[in-house]
PDB file of C-alpha atoms in Angstrom:
ATOM      1  CA  UNK A   1     281.508 143.582 153.350  1.00 77.00           C
ATOM      2  CA  UNK A   2     281.498 145.812 156.371  1.00 79.00           C
ATOM      3  CA  UNK A   3     280.290 149.268 157.284  1.00 83.00           C
ATOM      4  CA  UNK A   4     282.832 151.542 158.938  1.00 90.00           C
ATOM      5  CA  UNK A   5     282.019 154.460 161.198  1.00 93.00           C
ATOM      6  CA  UNK A   6     284.532 157.271 161.658  1.00 95.00           C
ATOM      7  CA  UNK A   7     283.686 160.109 163.983  1.00 96.00           C
ATOM      8  CA  UNK A   8     285.473 163.401 163.425  1.00 97.00           C
ATOM      9  CA  UNK A   9     284.798 166.906 164.657  1.00 98.00           C
ATOM     10  CA  UNK A  10     285.223 169.973 162.460  1.00 97.00           C
ATOM     11  CA  UNK A  11     285.895 173.529 163.582  1.00 95.00           C
ATOM     12  CA  UNK A  12     283.951 176.584 162.398  1.00 94.00           C
ATOM     13  CA  UNK A  13     286.076 176.693 159.220  1.00 96.00           C
ATOM     14  CA  UNK A  14     285.252 173.086 158.366  1.00 96.00           C
ATOM     15  CA  UNK A  15     288.727 171.869 159.342  1.00 96.00           C
ATOM     16  CA  UNK A  16     289.086 168.586 161.198  1.00 97.00           C
ATOM     17  CA  UNK A  17     290.214 169.127 164.768  1.00 97.00           C
ATOM     18  CA  UNK A  18     289.460 165.865 166.539  1.00 98.00           C
ATOM     19  CA  UNK A  19     289.141 162.204 165.670  1.00 97.00           C
ATOM     20  CA  UNK A  20     290.862 158.903 166.358  1.00 97.00           C
ATOM     21  CA  UNK A  21     294.401 160.251 165.870  1.00 96.00           C
ATOM     22  CA  UNK A  22     294.154 162.996 168.485  1.00 97.00           C
ATOM     23  CA  UNK A  23     292.239 160.583 170.735  1.00 98.00           C
ATOM     24  CA  UNK A  24     295.106 158.071 170.593  1.00 98.00           C
ATOM     25  CA  UNK A  25     297.622 160.879 171.087  1.00 98.00           C
ATOM     26  CA  UNK A  26     295.898 162.052 174.287  1.00 98.00           C
ATOM     27  CA  UNK A  27     295.787 158.483 175.620  1.00 98.00           C
ATOM     28  CA  UNK A  28     299.497 158.194 174.895  1.00 98.00           C
ATOM     29  CA  UNK A  29     300.123 161.452 176.796  1.00 97.00           C
ATOM     30  CA  UNK A  30     298.305 159.909 179.756  1.00 96.00           C
ATOM     31  CA  UNK A  31     300.402 156.756 179.523  1.00 97.00           C
ATOM     32  CA  UNK A  32     303.792 158.371 178.968  1.00 95.00           C
ATOM     33  CA  UNK A  33     303.417 161.650 180.861  1.00 95.00           C
ATOM     34  CA  UNK A  34     304.925 163.466 177.891  1.00 94.00           C
ATOM     35  CA  UNK A  35     303.633 164.874 174.620  1.00 95.00           C
ATOM     36  CA  UNK A  36     307.039 164.283 173.052  1.00 94.00           C
ATOM     37  CA  UNK A  37     307.086 160.618 174.138  1.00 95.00           C
ATOM     38  CA  UNK A  38     303.450 160.185 173.072  1.00 97.00           C
ATOM     39  CA  UNK A  39     304.236 161.555 169.608  1.00 97.00           C
ATOM     40  CA  UNK A  40     307.308 159.359 169.332  1.00 97.00           C
ATOM     41  CA  UNK A  41     305.310 156.250 170.308  1.00 97.00           C
ATOM     42  CA  UNK A  42     302.971 156.983 167.395  1.00 97.00           C
ATOM     43  CA  UNK A  43     305.761 157.700 164.911  1.00 97.00           C
ATOM     44  CA  UNK A  44     304.733 161.350 164.785  1.00 97.00           C
ATOM     45  CA  UNK A  45     306.881 164.457 164.929  1.00 97.00           C
ATOM     46  CA  UNK A  46     306.580 166.406 168.165  1.00 96.00           C
ATOM     47  CA  UNK A  47     305.750 169.573 166.223  1.00 97.00           C
ATOM     48  CA  UNK A  48     302.841 167.820 164.495  1.00 97.00           C
ATOM     49  CA  UNK A  49     301.549 166.488 167.817  1.00 97.00           C
ATOM     50  CA  UNK A  50     301.762 169.933 169.374  1.00 96.00           C
ATOM     51  CA  UNK A  51     299.942 171.439 166.398  1.00 97.00           C
ATOM     52  CA  UNK A  52     297.146 168.825 166.680  1.00 97.00           C
ATOM     53  CA  UNK A  53     296.674 169.497 170.380  1.00 97.00           C
ATOM     54  CA  UNK A  54     296.750 173.285 169.975  1.00 97.00           C
ATOM     55  CA  UNK A  55     294.254 173.186 167.088  1.00 97.00           C
ATOM     56  CA  UNK A  56     291.854 171.037 169.131  1.00 98.00           C
ATOM     57  CA  UNK A  57     292.250 173.302 172.167  1.00 98.00           C
ATOM     58  CA  UNK A  58     291.499 176.382 170.074  1.00 97.00           C
ATOM     59  CA  UNK A  59     288.382 174.779 168.566  1.00 97.00           C
ATOM     60  CA  UNK A  60     287.148 173.521 171.945  1.00 98.00           C
ATOM     61  CA  UNK A  61     287.962 176.678 173.869  1.00 97.00           C
ATOM     62  CA  UNK A  62     289.816 174.952 176.693  1.00 98.00           C
ATOM     63  CA  UNK A  63     293.162 173.278 177.363  1.00 98.00           C
ATOM     64  CA  UNK A  64     293.396 169.524 176.853  1.00 98.00           C
ATOM     65  CA  UNK A  65     296.893 169.234 178.289  1.00 97.00           C
ATOM     66  CA  UNK A  66     299.035 170.986 180.837  1.00 95.00           C
ATOM     67  CA  UNK A  67     302.792 171.084 180.859  1.00 88.00           C
ATOM     68  CA  UNK A  68     305.230 171.082 183.722  1.00 83.00           C
ATOM     69  CA  UNK A  69     308.565 172.798 183.198  1.00 77.00           C
ATOM     70  CA  UNK A  70     311.745 170.779 183.046  1.00 69.00           C
ATOM     71  CA  UNK A  71     314.294 170.781 185.774  1.00 58.00           C
ATOM     72  CA  UNK A  72     316.036 168.180 187.838  1.00 63.00           C
ATOM     73  CA  UNK A  73     313.152 165.744 187.462  1.00 63.00           C
ATOM     74  CA  UNK A  74     312.385 166.761 183.874  1.00 68.00           C
ATOM     75  CA  UNK A  75     309.188 168.224 182.497  1.00 73.00           C
ATOM     76  CA  UNK A  76     306.135 166.529 181.193  1.00 88.00           C
ATOM     77  CA  UNK A  77     302.549 166.773 180.062  1.00 93.00           C
ATOM     78  CA  UNK A  78     299.287 165.497 181.439  1.00 95.00           C
ATOM     79  CA  UNK A  79     295.625 165.853 180.575  1.00 97.00           C
ATOM     80  CA  UNK A  80     293.633 168.583 182.253  1.00 97.00           C
ATOM     81  CA  UNK A  81     290.387 167.660 184.019  1.00 98.00           C
ATOM     82  CA  UNK A  82     288.483 169.114 181.044  1.00 98.00           C
ATOM     83  CA  UNK A  83     290.735 167.163 178.693  1.00 97.00           C
ATOM     84  CA  UNK A  84     289.934 163.896 180.473  1.00 98.00           C
ATOM     85  CA  UNK A  85     286.225 164.686 180.408  1.00 98.00           C
ATOM     86  CA  UNK A  86     286.312 165.606 176.697  1.00 98.00           C
ATOM     87  CA  UNK A  87     288.119 162.340 175.921  1.00 97.00           C
ATOM     88  CA  UNK A  88     285.526 160.371 177.899  1.00 98.00           C
ATOM     89  CA  UNK A  89     282.647 162.131 176.123  1.00 98.00           C
ATOM     90  CA  UNK A  90     284.224 161.718 172.686  1.00 98.00           C
ATOM     91  CA  UNK A  91     284.724 157.984 173.219  1.00 98.00           C
ATOM     92  CA  UNK A  92     281.202 157.551 174.557  1.00 98.00           C
ATOM     93  CA  UNK A  93     279.776 159.368 171.532  1.00 98.00           C
ATOM     94  CA  UNK A  94     282.044 157.477 169.106  1.00 98.00           C
ATOM     95  CA  UNK A  95     281.072 154.118 170.578  1.00 97.00           C
ATOM     96  CA  UNK A  96     277.358 155.013 170.410  1.00 98.00           C
ATOM     97  CA  UNK A  97     277.752 156.017 166.749  1.00 97.00           C
ATOM     98  CA  UNK A  98     279.540 152.761 165.940  1.00 96.00           C
ATOM     99  CA  UNK A  99     276.791 150.727 167.621  1.00 95.00           C
ATOM    100  CA  UNK A 100     274.007 152.703 165.932  1.00 96.00           C
ATOM    101  CA  UNK A 101     275.686 152.196 162.565  1.00 94.00           C
ATOM    102  CA  UNK A 102     276.027 148.459 163.267  1.00 93.00           C
ATOM    103  CA  UNK A 103     272.321 148.224 164.017  1.00 93.00           C
ATOM    104  CA  UNK A 104     271.376 150.193 160.879  1.00 94.00           C
ATOM    105  CA  UNK A 105     273.688 148.061 158.765  1.00 93.00           C
ATOM    106  CA  UNK A 106     272.069 144.847 159.998  1.00 91.00           C
ATOM    107  CA  UNK A 107     268.581 146.315 159.483  1.00 93.00           C
ATOM    108  CA  UNK A 108     269.374 147.426 155.913  1.00 93.00           C
ATOM    109  CA  UNK A 109     271.486 144.414 154.961  1.00 92.00           C
ATOM    110  CA  UNK A 110     269.963 141.470 156.898  1.00 89.00           C
ATOM    111  CA  UNK A 111     271.728 138.968 154.642  1.00 85.00           C
ATOM    112  CA  UNK A 112     275.060 140.108 156.152  1.00 76.00           C
ATOM    113  CA  UNK A 113     274.363 138.670 159.584  1.00 70.00           C
TER     114      UNK A 113
END
């Protein structure tokens, strides 16, 4: 038996806009320098990835990514400063929730140690 903690954020309409999927997607954007490549690495359609990012940006009120136009060197995407900070804060909060849940689980179910 194990307790699982999942942290998601909902917008004003109660719709999920951020969780582990978008978190992984943003990390992949950082690694690949491209939203398209990040989506592909996760087996996700580019249009779905773009929709996820745009929905999160609308709910948060700031851009998570910035795009550079194509050309001779090609285009790409990267995280904005606010996007990097949001990702850091989300992961810090998520990790704290996971640890708090672990402690509560052990307190409530001491036989599971």
